[in-house]
JSON list of N, CA and C in Angstrom, two decimals:
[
{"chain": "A", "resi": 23, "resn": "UNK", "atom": "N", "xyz": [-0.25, -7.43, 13.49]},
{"chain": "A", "resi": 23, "resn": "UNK", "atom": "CA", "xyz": [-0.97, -8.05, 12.39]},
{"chain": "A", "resi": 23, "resn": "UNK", "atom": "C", "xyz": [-0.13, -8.07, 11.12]},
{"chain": "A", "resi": 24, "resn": "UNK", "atom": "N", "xyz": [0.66, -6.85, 10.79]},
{"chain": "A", "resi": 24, "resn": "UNK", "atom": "CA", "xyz": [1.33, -7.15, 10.06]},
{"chain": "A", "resi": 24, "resn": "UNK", "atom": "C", "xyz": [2.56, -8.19, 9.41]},
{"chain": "A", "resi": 25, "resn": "UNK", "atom": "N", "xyz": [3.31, -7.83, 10.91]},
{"chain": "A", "resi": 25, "resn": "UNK", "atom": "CA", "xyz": [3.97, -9.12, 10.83]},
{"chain": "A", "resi": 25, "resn": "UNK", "atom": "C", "xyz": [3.29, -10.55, 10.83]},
{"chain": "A", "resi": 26, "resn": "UNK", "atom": "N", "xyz": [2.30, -10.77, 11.36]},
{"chain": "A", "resi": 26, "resn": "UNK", "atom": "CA", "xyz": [1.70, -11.90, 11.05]},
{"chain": "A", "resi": 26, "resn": "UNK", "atom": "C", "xyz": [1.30, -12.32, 9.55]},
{"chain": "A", "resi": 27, "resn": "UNK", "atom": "N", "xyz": [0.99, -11.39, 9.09]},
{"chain": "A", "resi": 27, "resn": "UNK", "atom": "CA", "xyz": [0.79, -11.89, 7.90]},
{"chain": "A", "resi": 27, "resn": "UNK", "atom": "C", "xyz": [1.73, -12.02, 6.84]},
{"chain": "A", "resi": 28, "resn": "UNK", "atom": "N", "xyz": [3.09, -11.29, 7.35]},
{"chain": "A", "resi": 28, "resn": "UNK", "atom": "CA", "xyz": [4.55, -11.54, 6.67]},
{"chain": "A", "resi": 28, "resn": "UNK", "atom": "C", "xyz": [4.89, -13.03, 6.53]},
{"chain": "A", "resi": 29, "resn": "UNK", "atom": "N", "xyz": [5.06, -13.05, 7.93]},
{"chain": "A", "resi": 29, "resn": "UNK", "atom": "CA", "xyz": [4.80, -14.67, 8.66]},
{"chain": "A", "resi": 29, "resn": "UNK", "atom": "C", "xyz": [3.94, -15.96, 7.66]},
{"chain": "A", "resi": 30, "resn": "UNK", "atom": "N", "xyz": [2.68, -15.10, 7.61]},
{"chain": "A", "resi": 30, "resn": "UNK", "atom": "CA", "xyz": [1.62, -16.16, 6.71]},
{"chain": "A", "resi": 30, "resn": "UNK", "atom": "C", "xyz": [2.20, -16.44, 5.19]},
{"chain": "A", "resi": 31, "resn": "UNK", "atom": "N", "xyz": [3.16, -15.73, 4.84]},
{"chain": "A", "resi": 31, "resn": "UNK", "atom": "CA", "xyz": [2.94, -15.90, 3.32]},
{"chain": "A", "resi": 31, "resn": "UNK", "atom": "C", "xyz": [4.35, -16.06, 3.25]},
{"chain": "A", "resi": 32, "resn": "UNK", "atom": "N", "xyz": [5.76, -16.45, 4.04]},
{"chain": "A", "resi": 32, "resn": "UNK", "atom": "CA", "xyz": [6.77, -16.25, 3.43]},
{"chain": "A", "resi": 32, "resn": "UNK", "atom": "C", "xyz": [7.95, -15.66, 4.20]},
{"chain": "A", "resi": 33, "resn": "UNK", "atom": "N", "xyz": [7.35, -15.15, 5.05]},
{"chain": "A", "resi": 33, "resn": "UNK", "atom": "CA", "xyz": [8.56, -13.96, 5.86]},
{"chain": "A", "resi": 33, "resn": "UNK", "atom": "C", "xyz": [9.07, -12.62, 5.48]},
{"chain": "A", "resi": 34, "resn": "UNK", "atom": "N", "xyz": [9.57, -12.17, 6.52]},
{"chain": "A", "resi": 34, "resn": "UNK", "atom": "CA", "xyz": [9.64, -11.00, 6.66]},
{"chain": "A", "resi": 34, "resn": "UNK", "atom": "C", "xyz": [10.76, -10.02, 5.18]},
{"chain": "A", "resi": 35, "resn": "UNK", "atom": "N", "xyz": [11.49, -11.10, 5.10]},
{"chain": "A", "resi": 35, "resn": "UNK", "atom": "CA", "xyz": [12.05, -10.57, 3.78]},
{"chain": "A", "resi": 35, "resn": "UNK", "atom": "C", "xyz": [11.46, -10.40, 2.55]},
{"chain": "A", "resi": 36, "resn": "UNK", "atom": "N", "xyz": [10.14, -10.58, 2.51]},
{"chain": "A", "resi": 36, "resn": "UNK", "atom": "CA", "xyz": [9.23, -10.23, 1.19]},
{"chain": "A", "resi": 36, "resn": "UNK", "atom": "C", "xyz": [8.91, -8.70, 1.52]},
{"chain": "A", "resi": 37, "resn": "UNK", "atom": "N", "xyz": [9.07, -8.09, 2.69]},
{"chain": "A", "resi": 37, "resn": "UNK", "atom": "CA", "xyz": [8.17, -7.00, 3.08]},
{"chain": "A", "resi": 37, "resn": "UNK", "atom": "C", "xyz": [8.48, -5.37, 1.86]},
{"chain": "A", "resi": 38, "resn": "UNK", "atom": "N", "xyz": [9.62, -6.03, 1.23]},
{"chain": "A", "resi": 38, "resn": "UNK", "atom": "CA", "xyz": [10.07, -4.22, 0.10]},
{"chain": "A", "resi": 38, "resn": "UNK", "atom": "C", "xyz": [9.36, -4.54, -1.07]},
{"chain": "A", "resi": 39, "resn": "UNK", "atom": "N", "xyz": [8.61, -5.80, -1.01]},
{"chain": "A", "resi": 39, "resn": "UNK", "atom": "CA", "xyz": [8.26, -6.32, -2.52]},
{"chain": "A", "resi": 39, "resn": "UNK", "atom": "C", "xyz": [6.61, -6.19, -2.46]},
{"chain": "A", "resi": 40, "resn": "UNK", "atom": "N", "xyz": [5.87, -5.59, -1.56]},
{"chain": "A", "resi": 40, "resn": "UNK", "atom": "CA", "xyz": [4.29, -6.04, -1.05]},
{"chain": "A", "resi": 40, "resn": "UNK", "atom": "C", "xyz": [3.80, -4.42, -1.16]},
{"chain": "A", "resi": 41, "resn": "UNK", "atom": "N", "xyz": [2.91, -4.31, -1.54]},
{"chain": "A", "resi": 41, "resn": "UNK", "atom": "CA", "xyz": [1.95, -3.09, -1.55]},
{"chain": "A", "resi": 41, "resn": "UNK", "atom": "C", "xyz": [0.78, -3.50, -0.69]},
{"chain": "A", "resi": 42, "resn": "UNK", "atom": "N", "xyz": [0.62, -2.54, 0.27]},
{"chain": "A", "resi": 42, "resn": "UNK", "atom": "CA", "xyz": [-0.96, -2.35, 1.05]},
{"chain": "A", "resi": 42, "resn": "UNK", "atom": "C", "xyz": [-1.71, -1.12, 0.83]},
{"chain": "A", "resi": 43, "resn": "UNK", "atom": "N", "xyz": [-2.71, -1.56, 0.51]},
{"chain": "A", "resi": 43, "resn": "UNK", "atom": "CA", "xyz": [-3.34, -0.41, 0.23]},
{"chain": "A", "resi": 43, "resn": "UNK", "atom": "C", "xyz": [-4.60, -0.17, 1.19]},
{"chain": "A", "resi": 44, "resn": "UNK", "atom": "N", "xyz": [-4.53, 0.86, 1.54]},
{"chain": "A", "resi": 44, "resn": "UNK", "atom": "CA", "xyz": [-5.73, 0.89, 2.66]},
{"chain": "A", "resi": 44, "resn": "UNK", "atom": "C", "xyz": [-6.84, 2.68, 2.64]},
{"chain": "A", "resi": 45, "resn": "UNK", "atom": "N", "xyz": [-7.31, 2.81, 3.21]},
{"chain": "A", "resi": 45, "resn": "UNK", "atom": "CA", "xyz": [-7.72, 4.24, 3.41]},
{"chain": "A", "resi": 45, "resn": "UNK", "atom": "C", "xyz": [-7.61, 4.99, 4.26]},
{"chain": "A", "resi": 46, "resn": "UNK", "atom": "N", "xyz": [-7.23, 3.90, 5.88]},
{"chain": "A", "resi": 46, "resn": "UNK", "atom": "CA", "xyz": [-6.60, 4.78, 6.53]},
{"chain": "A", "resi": 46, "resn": "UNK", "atom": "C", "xyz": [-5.29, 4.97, 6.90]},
{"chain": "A", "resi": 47, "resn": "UNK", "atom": "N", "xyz": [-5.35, 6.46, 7.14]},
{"chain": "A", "resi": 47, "resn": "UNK", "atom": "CA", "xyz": [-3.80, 6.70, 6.71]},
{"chain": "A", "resi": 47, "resn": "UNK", "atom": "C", "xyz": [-2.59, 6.41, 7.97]},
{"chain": "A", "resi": 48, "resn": "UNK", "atom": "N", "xyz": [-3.07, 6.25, 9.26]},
{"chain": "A", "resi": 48, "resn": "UNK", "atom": "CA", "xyz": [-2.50, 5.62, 10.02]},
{"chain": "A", "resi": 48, "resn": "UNK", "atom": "C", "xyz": [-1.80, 4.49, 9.72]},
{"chain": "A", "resi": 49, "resn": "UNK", "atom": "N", "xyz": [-3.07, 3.14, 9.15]},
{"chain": "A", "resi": 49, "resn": "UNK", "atom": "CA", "xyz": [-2.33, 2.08, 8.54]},
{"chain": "A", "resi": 49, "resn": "UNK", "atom": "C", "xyz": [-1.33, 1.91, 7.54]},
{"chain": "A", "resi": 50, "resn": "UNK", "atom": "N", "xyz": [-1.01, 2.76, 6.61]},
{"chain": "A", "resi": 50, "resn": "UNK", "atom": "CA", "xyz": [-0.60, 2.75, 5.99]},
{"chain": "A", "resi": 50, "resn": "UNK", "atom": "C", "xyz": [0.97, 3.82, 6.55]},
{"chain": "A", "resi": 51, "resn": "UNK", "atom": "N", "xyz": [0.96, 4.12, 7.68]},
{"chain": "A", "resi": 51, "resn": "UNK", "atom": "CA", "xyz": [2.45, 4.48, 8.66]},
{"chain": "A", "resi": 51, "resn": "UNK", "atom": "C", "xyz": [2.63, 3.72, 8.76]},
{"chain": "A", "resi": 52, "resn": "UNK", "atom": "N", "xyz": [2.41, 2.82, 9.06]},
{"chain": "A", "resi": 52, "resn": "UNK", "atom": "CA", "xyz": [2.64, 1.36, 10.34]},
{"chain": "A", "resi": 52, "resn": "UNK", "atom": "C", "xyz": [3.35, 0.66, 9.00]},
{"chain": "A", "resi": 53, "resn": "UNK", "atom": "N", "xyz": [2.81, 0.52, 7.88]},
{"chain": "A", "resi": 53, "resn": "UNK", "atom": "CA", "xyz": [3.24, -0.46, 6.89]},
{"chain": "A", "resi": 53, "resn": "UNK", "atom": "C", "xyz": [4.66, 0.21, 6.64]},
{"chain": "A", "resi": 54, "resn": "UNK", "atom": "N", "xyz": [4.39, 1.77, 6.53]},
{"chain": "A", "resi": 54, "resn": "UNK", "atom": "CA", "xyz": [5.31, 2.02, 5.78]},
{"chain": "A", "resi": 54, "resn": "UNK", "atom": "C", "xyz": [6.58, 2.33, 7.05]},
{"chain": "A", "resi": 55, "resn": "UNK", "atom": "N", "xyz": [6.33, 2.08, 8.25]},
{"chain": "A", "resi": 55, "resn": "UNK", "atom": "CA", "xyz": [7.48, 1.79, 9.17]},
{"chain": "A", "resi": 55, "resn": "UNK", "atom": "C", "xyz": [7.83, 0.80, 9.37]},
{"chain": "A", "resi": 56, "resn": "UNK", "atom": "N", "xyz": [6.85, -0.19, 8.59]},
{"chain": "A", "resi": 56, "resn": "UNK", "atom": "CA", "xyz": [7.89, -1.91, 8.80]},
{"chain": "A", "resi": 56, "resn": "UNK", "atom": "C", "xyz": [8.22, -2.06, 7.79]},
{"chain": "A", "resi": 57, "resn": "UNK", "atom": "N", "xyz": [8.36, -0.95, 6.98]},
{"chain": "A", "resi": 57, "resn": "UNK", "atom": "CA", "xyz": [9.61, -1.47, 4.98]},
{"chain": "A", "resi": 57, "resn": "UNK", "atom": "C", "xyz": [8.28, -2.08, 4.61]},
{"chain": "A", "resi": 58, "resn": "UNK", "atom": "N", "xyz": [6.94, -1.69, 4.56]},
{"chain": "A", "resi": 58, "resn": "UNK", "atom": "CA", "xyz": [6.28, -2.37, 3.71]},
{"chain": "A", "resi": 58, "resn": "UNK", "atom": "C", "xyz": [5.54, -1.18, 2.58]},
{"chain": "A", "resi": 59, "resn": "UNK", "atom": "N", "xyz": [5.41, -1.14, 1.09]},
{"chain": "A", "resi": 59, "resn": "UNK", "atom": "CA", "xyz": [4.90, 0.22, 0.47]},
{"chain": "A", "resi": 59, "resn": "UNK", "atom": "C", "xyz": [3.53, -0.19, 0.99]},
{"chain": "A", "resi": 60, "resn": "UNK", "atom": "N", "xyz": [3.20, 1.07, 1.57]},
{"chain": "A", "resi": 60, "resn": "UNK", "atom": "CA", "xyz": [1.41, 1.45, 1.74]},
{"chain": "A", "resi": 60, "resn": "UNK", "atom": "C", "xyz": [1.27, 2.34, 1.09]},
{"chain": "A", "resi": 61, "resn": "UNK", "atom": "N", "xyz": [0.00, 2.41, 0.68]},
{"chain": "A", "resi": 61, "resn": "UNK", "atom": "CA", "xyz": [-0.36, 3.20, -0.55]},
{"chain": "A", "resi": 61, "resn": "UNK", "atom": "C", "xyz": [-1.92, 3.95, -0.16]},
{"chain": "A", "resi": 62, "resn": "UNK", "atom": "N", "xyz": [-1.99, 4.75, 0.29]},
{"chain": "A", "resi": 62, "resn": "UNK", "atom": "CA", "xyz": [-3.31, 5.53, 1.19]},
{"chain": "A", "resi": 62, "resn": "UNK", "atom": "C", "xyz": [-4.46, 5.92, 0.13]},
{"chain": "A", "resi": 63, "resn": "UNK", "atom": "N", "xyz": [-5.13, 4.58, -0.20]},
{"chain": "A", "resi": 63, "resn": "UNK", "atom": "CA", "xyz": [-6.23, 4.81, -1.41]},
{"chain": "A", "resi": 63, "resn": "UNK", "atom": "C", "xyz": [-7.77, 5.92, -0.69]},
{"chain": "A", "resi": 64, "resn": "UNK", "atom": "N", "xyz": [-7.42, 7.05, -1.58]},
{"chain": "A", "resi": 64, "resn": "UNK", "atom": "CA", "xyz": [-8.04, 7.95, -1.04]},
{"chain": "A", "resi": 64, "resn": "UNK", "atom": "C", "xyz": [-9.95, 8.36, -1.82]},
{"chain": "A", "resi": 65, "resn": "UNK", "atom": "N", "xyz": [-10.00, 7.26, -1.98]},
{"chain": "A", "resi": 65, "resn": "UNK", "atom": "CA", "xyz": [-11.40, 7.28, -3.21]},
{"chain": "A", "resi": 65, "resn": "UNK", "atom": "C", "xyz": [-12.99, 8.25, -2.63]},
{"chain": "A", "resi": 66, "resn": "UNK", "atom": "N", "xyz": [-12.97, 8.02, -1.21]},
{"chain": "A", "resi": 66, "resn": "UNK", "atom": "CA", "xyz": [-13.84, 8.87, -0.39]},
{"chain": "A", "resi": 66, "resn": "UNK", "atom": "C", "xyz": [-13.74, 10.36, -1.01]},
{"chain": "A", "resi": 67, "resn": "UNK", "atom": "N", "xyz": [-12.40, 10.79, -0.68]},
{"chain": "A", "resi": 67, "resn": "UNK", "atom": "CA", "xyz": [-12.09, 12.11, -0.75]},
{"chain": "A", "resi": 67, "resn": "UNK", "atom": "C", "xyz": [-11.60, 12.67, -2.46]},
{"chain": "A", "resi": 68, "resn": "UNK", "atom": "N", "xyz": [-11.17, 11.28, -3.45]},
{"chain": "A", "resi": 68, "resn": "UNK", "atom": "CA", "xyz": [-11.35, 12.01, -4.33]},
{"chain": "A", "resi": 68, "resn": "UNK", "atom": "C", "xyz": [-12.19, 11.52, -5.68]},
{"chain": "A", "resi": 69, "resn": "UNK", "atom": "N", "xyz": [-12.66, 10.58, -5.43]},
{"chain": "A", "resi": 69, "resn": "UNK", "atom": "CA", "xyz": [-13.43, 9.85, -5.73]},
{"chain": "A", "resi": 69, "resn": "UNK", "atom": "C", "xyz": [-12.98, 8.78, -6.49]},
{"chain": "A", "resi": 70, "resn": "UNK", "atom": "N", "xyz": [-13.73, 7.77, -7.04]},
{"chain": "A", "resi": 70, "resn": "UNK", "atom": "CA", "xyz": [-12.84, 6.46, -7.17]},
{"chain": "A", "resi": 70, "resn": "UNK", "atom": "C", "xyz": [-11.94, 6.19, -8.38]},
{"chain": "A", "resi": 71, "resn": "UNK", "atom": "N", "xyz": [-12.47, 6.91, -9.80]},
{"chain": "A", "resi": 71, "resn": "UNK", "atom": "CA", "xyz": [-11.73, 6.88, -10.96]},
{"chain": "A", "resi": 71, "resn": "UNK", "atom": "C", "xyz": [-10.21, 7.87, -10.70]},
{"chain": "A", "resi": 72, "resn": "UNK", "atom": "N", "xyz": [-10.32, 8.84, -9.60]},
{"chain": "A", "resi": 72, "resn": "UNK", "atom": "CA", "xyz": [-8.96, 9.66, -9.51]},
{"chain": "A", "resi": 72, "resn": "UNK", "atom": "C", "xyz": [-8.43, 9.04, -8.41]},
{"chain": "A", "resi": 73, "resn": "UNK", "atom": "N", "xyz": [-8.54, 8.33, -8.20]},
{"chain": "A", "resi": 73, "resn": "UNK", "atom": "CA", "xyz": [-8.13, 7.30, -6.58]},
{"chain": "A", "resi": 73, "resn": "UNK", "atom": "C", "xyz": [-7.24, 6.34, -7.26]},
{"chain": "A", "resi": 74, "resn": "UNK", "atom": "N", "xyz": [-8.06, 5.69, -8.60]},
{"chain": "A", "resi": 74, "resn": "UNK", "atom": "CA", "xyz": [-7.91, 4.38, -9.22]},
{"chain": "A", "resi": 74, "resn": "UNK", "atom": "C", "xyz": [-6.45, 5.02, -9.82]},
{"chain": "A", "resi": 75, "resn": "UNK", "atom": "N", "xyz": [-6.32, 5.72, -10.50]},
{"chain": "A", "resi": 75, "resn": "UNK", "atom": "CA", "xyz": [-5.29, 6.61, -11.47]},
{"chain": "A", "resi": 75, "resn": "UNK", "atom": "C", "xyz": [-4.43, 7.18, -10.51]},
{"chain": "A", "resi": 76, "resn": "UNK", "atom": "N", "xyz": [-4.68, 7.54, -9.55]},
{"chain": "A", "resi": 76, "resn": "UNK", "atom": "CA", "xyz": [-3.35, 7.87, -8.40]},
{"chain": "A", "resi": 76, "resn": "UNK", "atom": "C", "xyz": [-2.56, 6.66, -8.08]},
{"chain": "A", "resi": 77, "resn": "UNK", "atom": "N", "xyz": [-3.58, 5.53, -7.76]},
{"chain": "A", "resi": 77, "resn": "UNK", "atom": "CA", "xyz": [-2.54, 3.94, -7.38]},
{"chain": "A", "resi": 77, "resn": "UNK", "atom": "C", "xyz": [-2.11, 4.02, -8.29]},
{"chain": "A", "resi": 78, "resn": "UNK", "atom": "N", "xyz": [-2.64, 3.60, -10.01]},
{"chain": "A", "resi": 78, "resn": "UNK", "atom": "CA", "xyz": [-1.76, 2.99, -11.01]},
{"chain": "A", "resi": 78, "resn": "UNK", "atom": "C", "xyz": [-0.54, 3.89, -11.26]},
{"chain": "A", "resi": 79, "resn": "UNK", "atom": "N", "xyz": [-0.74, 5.29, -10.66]},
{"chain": "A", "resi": 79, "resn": "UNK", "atom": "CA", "xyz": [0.75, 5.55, -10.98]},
{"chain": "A", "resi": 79, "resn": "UNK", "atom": "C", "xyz": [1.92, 5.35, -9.81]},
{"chain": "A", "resi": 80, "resn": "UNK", "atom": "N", "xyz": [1.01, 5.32, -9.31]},
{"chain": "A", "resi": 80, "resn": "UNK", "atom": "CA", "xyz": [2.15, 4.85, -8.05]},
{"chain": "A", "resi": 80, "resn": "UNK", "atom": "C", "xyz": [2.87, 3.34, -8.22]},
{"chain": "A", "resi": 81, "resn": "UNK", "atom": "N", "xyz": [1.91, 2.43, -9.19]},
{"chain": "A", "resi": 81, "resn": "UNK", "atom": "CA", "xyz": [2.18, 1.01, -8.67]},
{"chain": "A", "resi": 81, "resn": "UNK", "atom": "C", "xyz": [3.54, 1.57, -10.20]},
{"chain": "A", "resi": 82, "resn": "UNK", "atom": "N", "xyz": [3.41, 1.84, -10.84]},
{"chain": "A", "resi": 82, "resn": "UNK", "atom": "CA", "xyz": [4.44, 2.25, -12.01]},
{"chain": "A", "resi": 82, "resn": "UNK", "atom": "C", "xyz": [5.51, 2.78, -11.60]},
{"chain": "A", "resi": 83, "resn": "UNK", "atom": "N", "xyz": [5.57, 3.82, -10.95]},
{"chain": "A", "resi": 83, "resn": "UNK", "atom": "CA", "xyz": [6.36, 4.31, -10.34]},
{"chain": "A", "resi": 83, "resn": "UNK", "atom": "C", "xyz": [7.50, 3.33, -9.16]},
{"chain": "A", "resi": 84, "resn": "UNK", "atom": "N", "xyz": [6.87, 2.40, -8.90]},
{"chain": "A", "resi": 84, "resn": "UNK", "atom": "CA", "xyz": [6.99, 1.30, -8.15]},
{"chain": "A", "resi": 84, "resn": "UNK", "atom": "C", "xyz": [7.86, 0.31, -8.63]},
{"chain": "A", "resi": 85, "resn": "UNK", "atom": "N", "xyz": [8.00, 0.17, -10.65]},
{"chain": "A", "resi": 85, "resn": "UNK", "atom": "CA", "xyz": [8.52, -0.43, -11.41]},
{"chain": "A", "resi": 85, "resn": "UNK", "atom": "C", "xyz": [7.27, -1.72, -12.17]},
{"chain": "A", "resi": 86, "resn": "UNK", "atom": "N", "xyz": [6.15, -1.44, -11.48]},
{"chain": "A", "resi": 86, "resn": "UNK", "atom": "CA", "xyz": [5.02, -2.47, -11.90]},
{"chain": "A", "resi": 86, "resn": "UNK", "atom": "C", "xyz": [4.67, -2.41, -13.05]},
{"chain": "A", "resi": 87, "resn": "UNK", "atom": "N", "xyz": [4.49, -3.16, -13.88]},
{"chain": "A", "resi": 87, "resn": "UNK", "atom": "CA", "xyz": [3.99, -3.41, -15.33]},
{"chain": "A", "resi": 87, "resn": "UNK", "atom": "C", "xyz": [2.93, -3.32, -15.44]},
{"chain": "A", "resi": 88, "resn": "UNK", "atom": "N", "xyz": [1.52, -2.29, -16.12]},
{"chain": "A", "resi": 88, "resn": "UNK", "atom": "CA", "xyz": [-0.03, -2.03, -16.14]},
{"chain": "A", "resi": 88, "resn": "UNK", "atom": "C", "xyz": [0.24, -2.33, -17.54]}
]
């Protein structure tokens, strides 16, 4: 699926430039074994305002502009 959707938007050479964010953390191996950043949004477990503030620093950390 992943690659398919590499496929859908452009190809596979976009894949170091794409964030997925998901909750489970399996999926987010898989991304992060095809060179894609997954980002394991954990809002269940820590709830959603410290979930929200864990991505944004990650997406910074990332070089992303907030």
């Amino acid at each position: 699926a992943y690659i398919h959707l590499l496929d859908a938007i452009g190809g596979t050479h976009l894949r170091h430039g794409l964030v997925f964010v998901d909750d489970q953390e399996k999926n987010i191996e898989m991304a992060n074994k095809l060179g894609i950043n997954g980002f394991h949004f954990r809002s269940k477990e820590e709830g959603m305002d410290k979930a929200l503030g864990d991505f944004v620093t990650y997406l910074r950390k990332k070089g992303v502009r907030i």
